[in-house]
């Protein structure tokens, strides 16, 4: 049986795998609290709200704090391009100016849709081609199909992982 570290310095010098489970949970909890404290959200996390997030991805994303927490979790896994794209699409739908719509559509396409894009999302070739065509004369809804696909991917993969994560459990413990 491995011996426990006697000093904070010993604990700091241990790799993640060597650290005791409780210490890893504490690290995650501290990181999560730091993210939430530095967040510029006006909405405060109230006891019970974070528990509601487990009802559905829609419920989670309706909460500013929930959305930011989910995004922080995905960033910690290096897989935040889907939520980033989904949020850009939500903002895109609010644009009223045609000139802004056209330039923003091109930026979204270049960043998330085109093959080999820097933050390429996982969509099928047919959807990619439809969007490529739609971006030529964009409407506020030209990314809807890709947004539905991305939402479904998050709902089936990322969201359940989030609910099972130490990240979410630590959050629930911190507000309990």
mmCIF file with all atom_site columns, C-alpha atoms in Angstrom:
data_model
loop_
_atom_site.group_PDB
_atom_site.id
_atom_site.type_symbol
_atom_site.label_atom_id
_atom_site.label_alt_id
_atom_site.label_comp_id
_atom_site.label_asym_id
_atom_site.label_entity_id
_atom_site.label_seq_id
_atom_site.pdbx_PDB_ins_code
_atom_site.Cartn_x
_atom_site.Cartn_y
_atom_site.Cartn_z
_atom_site.occupancy
_atom_site.B_iso_or_equiv
_atom_site.pdbx_formal_charge
_atom_site.auth_seq_id
_atom_site.auth_comp_id
_atom_site.auth_asym_id
_atom_site.auth_atom_id
_atom_site.pdbx_PDB_model_num
ATOM 1   C CA . UNK A 1 1   ? 0.000   0.000  0.000   1.00 0.00 ? 1   UNK A CA 1
ATOM 2   C CA . UNK A 1 2   ? 1.493   3.382  -1.022  1.00 0.00 ? 2   UNK A CA 1
ATOM 3   C CA . UNK A 1 3   ? 2.238   5.825  1.729   1.00 0.00 ? 3   UNK A CA 1
ATOM 4   C CA . UNK A 1 4   ? 0.290   9.062  1.886   1.00 0.00 ? 4   UNK A CA 1
ATOM 5   C CA . UNK A 1 5   ? 2.130   12.333 1.276   1.00 0.00 ? 5   UNK A CA 1
ATOM 6   C CA . UNK A 1 6   ? 3.216   14.052 4.479   1.00 0.00 ? 6   UNK A CA 1
ATOM 7   C CA . UNK A 1 7   ? 3.510   17.598 3.173   1.00 0.00 ? 7   UNK A CA 1
ATOM 8   C CA . UNK A 1 8   ? 1.728   19.864 0.707   1.00 0.00 ? 8   UNK A CA 1
ATOM 9   C CA . UNK A 1 9   ? 4.938   20.012 -1.320  1.00 0.00 ? 9   UNK A CA 1
ATOM 10  C CA . UNK A 1 10  ? 4.928   16.219 -1.702  1.00 0.00 ? 10  UNK A CA 1
ATOM 11  C CA . UNK A 1 11  ? 1.294   16.353 -2.843  1.00 0.00 ? 11  UNK A CA 1
ATOM 12  C CA . UNK A 1 12  ? 2.061   19.152 -5.314  1.00 0.00 ? 12  UNK A CA 1
ATOM 13  C CA . UNK A 1 13  ? 4.909   17.119 -6.823  1.00 0.00 ? 13  UNK A CA 1
ATOM 14  C CA . UNK A 1 14  ? 2.765   14.020 -7.393  1.00 0.00 ? 14  UNK A CA 1
ATOM 15  C CA . UNK A 1 15  ? 1.349   13.278 -10.815 1.00 0.00 ? 15  UNK A CA 1
ATOM 16  C CA . UNK A 1 16  ? -2.430  13.201 -11.227 1.00 0.00 ? 16  UNK A CA 1
ATOM 17  C CA . UNK A 1 17  ? -2.450  9.405  -11.182 1.00 0.00 ? 17  UNK A CA 1
ATOM 18  C CA . UNK A 1 18  ? -0.411  9.237  -7.970  1.00 0.00 ? 18  UNK A CA 1
ATOM 19  C CA . UNK A 1 19  ? -2.645  11.619 -6.029  1.00 0.00 ? 19  UNK A CA 1
ATOM 20  C CA . UNK A 1 20  ? -5.192  10.186 -3.649  1.00 0.00 ? 20  UNK A CA 1
ATOM 21  C CA . UNK A 1 21  ? -8.766  10.192 -5.054  1.00 0.00 ? 21  UNK A CA 1
ATOM 22  C CA . UNK A 1 22  ? -9.969  12.717 -2.477  1.00 0.00 ? 22  UNK A CA 1
ATOM 23  C CA . UNK A 1 23  ? -7.168  15.088 -3.454  1.00 0.00 ? 23  UNK A CA 1
ATOM 24  C CA . UNK A 1 24  ? -8.118  14.896 -7.154  1.00 0.00 ? 24  UNK A CA 1
ATOM 25  C CA . UNK A 1 25  ? -11.751 15.655 -6.299  1.00 0.00 ? 25  UNK A CA 1
ATOM 26  C CA . UNK A 1 26  ? -10.587 18.624 -4.213  1.00 0.00 ? 26  UNK A CA 1
ATOM 27  C CA . UNK A 1 27  ? -8.481  19.869 -7.165  1.00 0.00 ? 27  UNK A CA 1
ATOM 28  C CA . UNK A 1 28  ? -11.483 19.606 -9.483  1.00 0.00 ? 28  UNK A CA 1
ATOM 29  C CA . UNK A 1 29  ? -13.712 21.313 -6.942  1.00 0.00 ? 29  UNK A CA 1
ATOM 30  C CA . UNK A 1 30  ? -11.211 24.160 -6.498  1.00 0.00 ? 30  UNK A CA 1
ATOM 31  C CA . UNK A 1 31  ? -10.811 24.535 -10.279 1.00 0.00 ? 31  UNK A CA 1
ATOM 32  C CA . UNK A 1 32  ? -14.575 24.607 -10.743 1.00 0.00 ? 32  UNK A CA 1
ATOM 33  C CA . UNK A 1 33  ? -15.068 27.166 -7.976  1.00 0.00 ? 33  UNK A CA 1
ATOM 34  C CA . UNK A 1 34  ? -12.316 29.292 -9.517  1.00 0.00 ? 34  UNK A CA 1
ATOM 35  C CA . UNK A 1 35  ? -14.028 29.155 -12.923 1.00 0.00 ? 35  UNK A CA 1
ATOM 36  C CA . UNK A 1 36  ? -17.381 30.078 -11.423 1.00 0.00 ? 36  UNK A CA 1
ATOM 37  C CA . UNK A 1 37  ? -15.929 32.897 -9.303  1.00 0.00 ? 37  UNK A CA 1
ATOM 38  C CA . UNK A 1 38  ? -14.073 34.452 -12.258 1.00 0.00 ? 38  UNK A CA 1
ATOM 39  C CA . UNK A 1 39  ? -17.097 34.152 -14.524 1.00 0.00 ? 39  UNK A CA 1
ATOM 40  C CA . UNK A 1 40  ? -18.675 37.499 -15.474 1.00 0.00 ? 40  UNK A CA 1
ATOM 41  C CA . UNK A 1 41  ? -22.172 36.112 -15.024 1.00 0.00 ? 41  UNK A CA 1
ATOM 42  C CA . UNK A 1 42  ? -24.724 38.213 -13.244 1.00 0.00 ? 42  UNK A CA 1
ATOM 43  C CA . UNK A 1 43  ? -26.749 35.124 -12.452 1.00 0.00 ? 43  UNK A CA 1
ATOM 44  C CA . UNK A 1 44  ? -25.783 33.519 -9.133  1.00 0.00 ? 44  UNK A CA 1
ATOM 45  C CA . UNK A 1 45  ? -25.922 29.784 -8.680  1.00 0.00 ? 45  UNK A CA 1
ATOM 46  C CA . UNK A 1 46  ? -28.668 29.015 -6.203  1.00 0.00 ? 46  UNK A CA 1
ATOM 47  C CA . UNK A 1 47  ? -28.965 25.700 -4.358  1.00 0.00 ? 47  UNK A CA 1
ATOM 48  C CA . UNK A 1 48  ? -31.100 23.350 -6.390  1.00 0.00 ? 48  UNK A CA 1
ATOM 49  C CA . UNK A 1 49  ? -30.498 25.057 -9.742  1.00 0.00 ? 49  UNK A CA 1
ATOM 50  C CA . UNK A 1 50  ? -27.511 22.868 -10.574 1.00 0.00 ? 50  UNK A CA 1
ATOM 51  C CA . UNK A 1 51  ? -29.594 19.824 -9.688  1.00 0.00 ? 51  UNK A CA 1
ATOM 52  C CA . UNK A 1 52  ? -32.173 20.883 -12.300 1.00 0.00 ? 52  UNK A CA 1
ATOM 53  C CA . UNK A 1 53  ? -29.495 20.708 -14.982 1.00 0.00 ? 53  UNK A CA 1
ATOM 54  C CA . UNK A 1 54  ? -29.711 16.934 -14.818 1.00 0.00 ? 54  UNK A CA 1
ATOM 55  C CA . UNK A 1 55  ? -33.284 17.059 -16.194 1.00 0.00 ? 55  UNK A CA 1
ATOM 56  C CA . UNK A 1 56  ? -32.230 17.821 -19.760 1.00 0.00 ? 56  UNK A CA 1
ATOM 57  C CA . UNK A 1 57  ? -29.606 19.504 -21.879 1.00 0.00 ? 57  UNK A CA 1
ATOM 58  C CA . UNK A 1 58  ? -32.202 22.178 -22.739 1.00 0.00 ? 58  UNK A CA 1
ATOM 59  C CA . UNK A 1 59  ? -32.611 23.010 -19.041 1.00 0.00 ? 59  UNK A CA 1
ATOM 60  C CA . UNK A 1 60  ? -28.840 23.210 -18.611 1.00 0.00 ? 60  UNK A CA 1
ATOM 61  C CA . UNK A 1 61  ? -28.409 25.507 -21.617 1.00 0.00 ? 61  UNK A CA 1
ATOM 62  C CA . UNK A 1 62  ? -31.230 27.853 -20.535 1.00 0.00 ? 62  UNK A CA 1
ATOM 63  C CA . UNK A 1 63  ? -29.199 28.718 -17.441 1.00 0.00 ? 63  UNK A CA 1
ATOM 64  C CA . UNK A 1 64  ? -26.324 31.169 -17.987 1.00 0.00 ? 64  UNK A CA 1
ATOM 65  C CA . UNK A 1 65  ? -24.412 29.511 -15.177 1.00 0.00 ? 65  UNK A CA 1
ATOM 66  C CA . UNK A 1 66  ? -25.268 26.041 -16.482 1.00 0.00 ? 66  UNK A CA 1
ATOM 67  C CA . UNK A 1 67  ? -24.101 26.889 -19.973 1.00 0.00 ? 67  UNK A CA 1
ATOM 68  C CA . UNK A 1 68  ? -20.838 28.375 -18.654 1.00 0.00 ? 68  UNK A CA 1
ATOM 69  C CA . UNK A 1 69  ? -20.250 25.365 -16.390 1.00 0.00 ? 69  UNK A CA 1
ATOM 70  C CA . UNK A 1 70  ? -20.923 22.884 -19.198 1.00 0.00 ? 70  UNK A CA 1
ATOM 71  C CA . UNK A 1 71  ? -18.600 24.836 -21.480 1.00 0.00 ? 71  UNK A CA 1
ATOM 72  C CA . UNK A 1 72  ? -15.870 24.850 -18.801 1.00 0.00 ? 72  UNK A CA 1
ATOM 73  C CA . UNK A 1 73  ? -16.261 21.079 -18.449 1.00 0.00 ? 73  UNK A CA 1
ATOM 74  C CA . UNK A 1 74  ? -15.962 20.598 -22.218 1.00 0.00 ? 74  UNK A CA 1
ATOM 75  C CA . UNK A 1 75  ? -12.900 22.864 -22.315 1.00 0.00 ? 75  UNK A CA 1
ATOM 76  C CA . UNK A 1 76  ? -11.304 20.697 -19.641 1.00 0.00 ? 76  UNK A CA 1
ATOM 77  C CA . UNK A 1 77  ? -11.797 17.756 -22.024 1.00 0.00 ? 77  UNK A CA 1
ATOM 78  C CA . UNK A 1 78  ? -10.602 19.723 -25.078 1.00 0.00 ? 78  UNK A CA 1
ATOM 79  C CA . UNK A 1 79  ? -13.982 19.211 -26.743 1.00 0.00 ? 79  UNK A CA 1
ATOM 80  C CA . UNK A 1 80  ? -15.741 22.545 -26.522 1.00 0.00 ? 80  UNK A CA 1
ATOM 81  C CA . UNK A 1 81  ? -16.136 23.236 -30.250 1.00 0.00 ? 81  UNK A CA 1
ATOM 82  C CA . UNK A 1 82  ? -19.707 21.887 -30.284 1.00 0.00 ? 82  UNK A CA 1
ATOM 83  C CA . UNK A 1 83  ? -21.044 24.109 -27.498 1.00 0.00 ? 83  UNK A CA 1
ATOM 84  C CA . UNK A 1 84  ? -19.091 27.038 -28.933 1.00 0.00 ? 84  UNK A CA 1
ATOM 85  C CA . UNK A 1 85  ? -20.686 26.467 -32.362 1.00 0.00 ? 85  UNK A CA 1
ATOM 86  C CA . UNK A 1 86  ? -24.154 26.021 -30.833 1.00 0.00 ? 86  UNK A CA 1
ATOM 87  C CA . UNK A 1 87  ? -23.818 29.316 -28.932 1.00 0.00 ? 87  UNK A CA 1
ATOM 88  C CA . UNK A 1 88  ? -22.556 31.146 -32.058 1.00 0.00 ? 88  UNK A CA 1
ATOM 89  C CA . UNK A 1 89  ? -25.638 29.874 -33.915 1.00 0.00 ? 89  UNK A CA 1
ATOM 90  C CA . UNK A 1 90  ? -27.943 31.142 -31.158 1.00 0.00 ? 90  UNK A CA 1
ATOM 91  C CA . UNK A 1 91  ? -26.321 34.596 -31.403 1.00 0.00 ? 91  UNK A CA 1
ATOM 92  C CA . UNK A 1 92  ? -26.406 34.431 -35.215 1.00 0.00 ? 92  UNK A CA 1
ATOM 93  C CA . UNK A 1 93  ? -30.195 33.987 -35.200 1.00 0.00 ? 93  UNK A CA 1
ATOM 94  C CA . UNK A 1 94  ? -30.555 37.333 -33.416 1.00 0.00 ? 94  UNK A CA 1
ATOM 95  C CA . UNK A 1 95  ? -28.790 39.338 -36.148 1.00 0.00 ? 95  UNK A CA 1
ATOM 96  C CA . UNK A 1 96  ? -31.056 41.744 -38.049 1.00 0.00 ? 96  UNK A CA 1
ATOM 97  C CA . UNK A 1 97  ? -28.618 43.446 -40.437 1.00 0.00 ? 97  UNK A CA 1
ATOM 98  C CA . UNK A 1 98  ? -28.039 41.663 -43.771 1.00 0.00 ? 98  UNK A CA 1
ATOM 99  C CA . UNK A 1 99  ? -24.458 42.899 -43.982 1.00 0.00 ? 99  UNK A CA 1
ATOM 100 C CA . UNK A 1 100 ? -23.681 41.579 -40.501 1.00 0.00 ? 100 UNK A CA 1
ATOM 101 C CA . UNK A 1 101 ? -25.506 38.335 -41.291 1.00 0.00 ? 101 UNK A CA 1
ATOM 102 C CA . UNK A 1 102 ? -23.366 37.775 -44.400 1.00 0.00 ? 102 UNK A CA 1
ATOM 103 C CA . UNK A 1 103 ? -20.030 38.479 -42.712 1.00 0.00 ? 103 UNK A CA 1
ATOM 104 C CA . UNK A 1 104 ? -20.888 36.470 -39.590 1.00 0.00 ? 104 UNK A CA 1
ATOM 105 C CA . UNK A 1 105 ? -22.105 33.506 -41.693 1.00 0.00 ? 105 UNK A CA 1
ATOM 106 C CA . UNK A 1 106 ? -18.766 33.434 -43.498 1.00 0.00 ? 106 UNK A CA 1
ATOM 107 C CA . UNK A 1 107 ? -16.863 33.545 -40.196 1.00 0.00 ? 107 UNK A CA 1
ATOM 108 C CA . UNK A 1 108 ? -18.930 30.703 -38.713 1.00 0.00 ? 108 UNK A CA 1
ATOM 109 C CA . UNK A 1 109 ? -18.532 28.650 -41.879 1.00 0.00 ? 109 UNK A CA 1
ATOM 110 C CA . UNK A 1 110 ? -14.756 29.203 -41.977 1.00 0.00 ? 110 UNK A CA 1
ATOM 111 C CA . UNK A 1 111 ? -14.278 28.429 -38.289 1.00 0.00 ? 111 UNK A CA 1
ATOM 112 C CA . UNK A 1 112 ? -16.613 25.430 -37.804 1.00 0.00 ? 112 UNK A CA 1
ATOM 113 C CA . UNK A 1 113 ? -18.085 24.036 -41.029 1.00 0.00 ? 113 UNK A CA 1
ATOM 114 C CA . UNK A 1 114 ? -15.574 23.877 -43.854 1.00 0.00 ? 114 UNK A CA 1
ATOM 115 C CA . UNK A 1 115 ? -13.371 20.809 -44.097 1.00 0.00 ? 115 UNK A CA 1
ATOM 116 C CA . UNK A 1 116 ? -10.194 21.228 -42.026 1.00 0.00 ? 116 UNK A CA 1
ATOM 117 C CA . UNK A 1 117 ? -11.673 24.251 -40.206 1.00 0.00 ? 117 UNK A CA 1
ATOM 118 C CA . UNK A 1 118 ? -9.772  25.260 -37.041 1.00 0.00 ? 118 UNK A CA 1
ATOM 119 C CA . UNK A 1 119 ? -12.747 24.255 -34.825 1.00 0.00 ? 119 UNK A CA 1
ATOM 120 C CA . UNK A 1 120 ? -14.401 21.807 -37.227 1.00 0.00 ? 120 UNK A CA 1
ATOM 121 C CA . UNK A 1 121 ? -17.585 20.227 -35.923 1.00 0.00 ? 121 UNK A CA 1
ATOM 122 C CA . UNK A 1 122 ? -18.610 16.665 -36.683 1.00 0.00 ? 122 UNK A CA 1
ATOM 123 C CA . UNK A 1 123 ? -21.336 16.843 -39.354 1.00 0.00 ? 123 UNK A CA 1
ATOM 124 C CA . UNK A 1 124 ? -21.983 14.747 -42.429 1.00 0.00 ? 124 UNK A CA 1
ATOM 125 C CA . UNK A 1 125 ? -20.841 15.744 -45.920 1.00 0.00 ? 125 UNK A CA 1
ATOM 126 C CA . UNK A 1 126 ? -24.383 16.379 -47.187 1.00 0.00 ? 126 UNK A CA 1
ATOM 127 C CA . UNK A 1 127 ? -25.131 18.871 -44.385 1.00 0.00 ? 127 UNK A CA 1
ATOM 128 C CA . UNK A 1 128 ? -21.768 20.554 -44.951 1.00 0.00 ? 128 UNK A CA 1
ATOM 129 C CA . UNK A 1 129 ? -22.576 21.008 -48.662 1.00 0.00 ? 129 UNK A CA 1
ATOM 130 C CA . UNK A 1 130 ? -26.062 22.370 -47.947 1.00 0.00 ? 130 UNK A CA 1
ATOM 131 C CA . UNK A 1 131 ? -24.602 24.922 -45.545 1.00 0.00 ? 131 UNK A CA 1
ATOM 132 C CA . UNK A 1 132 ? -21.877 25.815 -48.023 1.00 0.00 ? 132 UNK A CA 1
ATOM 133 C CA . UNK A 1 133 ? -24.647 26.658 -50.500 1.00 0.00 ? 133 UNK A CA 1
ATOM 134 C CA . UNK A 1 134 ? -26.800 28.461 -47.874 1.00 0.00 ? 134 UNK A CA 1
ATOM 135 C CA . UNK A 1 135 ? -23.928 30.716 -46.798 1.00 0.00 ? 135 UNK A CA 1
ATOM 136 C CA . UNK A 1 136 ? -23.838 32.254 -50.292 1.00 0.00 ? 136 UNK A CA 1
ATOM 137 C CA . UNK A 1 137 ? -27.135 34.023 -49.464 1.00 0.00 ? 137 UNK A CA 1
ATOM 138 C CA . UNK A 1 138 ? -27.470 33.479 -45.723 1.00 0.00 ? 138 UNK A CA 1
ATOM 139 C CA . UNK A 1 139 ? -30.595 33.646 -43.624 1.00 0.00 ? 139 UNK A CA 1
ATOM 140 C CA . UNK A 1 140 ? -30.735 33.555 -39.838 1.00 0.00 ? 140 UNK A CA 1
ATOM 141 C CA . UNK A 1 141 ? -31.542 29.844 -40.118 1.00 0.00 ? 141 UNK A CA 1
ATOM 142 C CA . UNK A 1 142 ? -28.832 28.680 -42.537 1.00 0.00 ? 142 UNK A CA 1
ATOM 143 C CA . UNK A 1 143 ? -26.980 26.766 -39.789 1.00 0.00 ? 143 UNK A CA 1
ATOM 144 C CA . UNK A 1 144 ? -30.068 25.140 -38.242 1.00 0.00 ? 144 UNK A CA 1
ATOM 145 C CA . UNK A 1 145 ? -29.422 21.638 -39.556 1.00 0.00 ? 145 UNK A CA 1
ATOM 146 C CA . UNK A 1 146 ? -25.818 21.612 -38.309 1.00 0.00 ? 146 UNK A CA 1
ATOM 147 C CA . UNK A 1 147 ? -26.948 23.077 -35.006 1.00 0.00 ? 147 UNK A CA 1
ATOM 148 C CA . UNK A 1 148 ? -29.497 20.247 -34.591 1.00 0.00 ? 148 UNK A CA 1
ATOM 149 C CA . UNK A 1 149 ? -26.807 17.651 -35.322 1.00 0.00 ? 149 UNK A CA 1
ATOM 150 C CA . UNK A 1 150 ? -24.401 19.238 -32.842 1.00 0.00 ? 150 UNK A CA 1
ATOM 151 C CA . UNK A 1 151 ? -27.112 19.479 -30.185 1.00 0.00 ? 151 UNK A CA 1
ATOM 152 C CA . UNK A 1 152 ? -27.905 15.798 -30.666 1.00 0.00 ? 152 UNK A CA 1
ATOM 153 C CA . UNK A 1 153 ? -24.217 14.876 -30.352 1.00 0.00 ? 153 UNK A CA 1
ATOM 154 C CA . UNK A 1 154 ? -23.918 16.857 -27.130 1.00 0.00 ? 154 UNK A CA 1
ATOM 155 C CA . UNK A 1 155 ? -27.150 15.401 -25.778 1.00 0.00 ? 155 UNK A CA 1
ATOM 156 C CA . UNK A 1 156 ? -26.071 11.800 -26.451 1.00 0.00 ? 156 UNK A CA 1
ATOM 157 C CA . UNK A 1 157 ? -22.377 12.070 -25.594 1.00 0.00 ? 157 UNK A CA 1
ATOM 158 C CA . UNK A 1 158 ? -21.047 15.172 -23.804 1.00 0.00 ? 158 UNK A CA 1
ATOM 159 C CA . UNK A 1 159 ? -24.053 15.869 -21.585 1.00 0.00 ? 159 UNK A CA 1
ATOM 160 C CA . UNK A 1 160 ? -24.242 12.360 -20.010 1.00 0.00 ? 160 UNK A CA 1
ATOM 161 C CA . UNK A 1 161 ? -20.456 12.481 -19.476 1.00 0.00 ? 161 UNK A CA 1
ATOM 162 C CA . UNK A 1 162 ? -20.864 15.860 -17.773 1.00 0.00 ? 162 UNK A CA 1
ATOM 163 C CA . UNK A 1 163 ? -23.554 14.508 -15.433 1.00 0.00 ? 163 UNK A CA 1
ATOM 164 C CA . UNK A 1 164 ? -21.313 11.566 -14.454 1.00 0.00 ? 164 UNK A CA 1
ATOM 165 C CA . UNK A 1 165 ? -18.191 13.706 -14.077 1.00 0.00 ? 165 UNK A CA 1
ATOM 166 C CA . UNK A 1 166 ? -16.332 14.668 -10.927 1.00 0.00 ? 166 UNK A CA 1
ATOM 167 C CA . UNK A 1 167 ? -16.686 18.201 -12.261 1.00 0.00 ? 167 UNK A CA 1
ATOM 168 C CA . UNK A 1 168 ? -20.501 18.149 -11.898 1.00 0.00 ? 168 UNK A CA 1
ATOM 169 C CA . UNK A 1 169 ? -20.423 16.163 -8.637  1.00 0.00 ? 169 UNK A CA 1
ATOM 170 C CA . UNK A 1 170 ? -18.026 18.693 -7.119  1.00 0.00 ? 170 UNK A CA 1
ATOM 171 C CA . UNK A 1 171 ? -20.360 21.484 -8.165  1.00 0.00 ? 171 UNK A CA 1
ATOM 172 C CA . UNK A 1 172 ? -23.323 19.764 -6.506  1.00 0.00 ? 172 UNK A CA 1
ATOM 173 C CA . UNK A 1 173 ? -21.278 19.282 -3.332  1.00 0.00 ? 173 UNK A CA 1
ATOM 174 C CA . UNK A 1 174 ? -20.159 22.921 -3.308  1.00 0.00 ? 174 UNK A CA 1
ATOM 175 C CA . UNK A 1 175 ? -23.731 24.272 -3.337  1.00 0.00 ? 175 UNK A CA 1
ATOM 176 C CA . UNK A 1 176 ? -25.238 21.648 -1.039  1.00 0.00 ? 176 UNK A CA 1
#
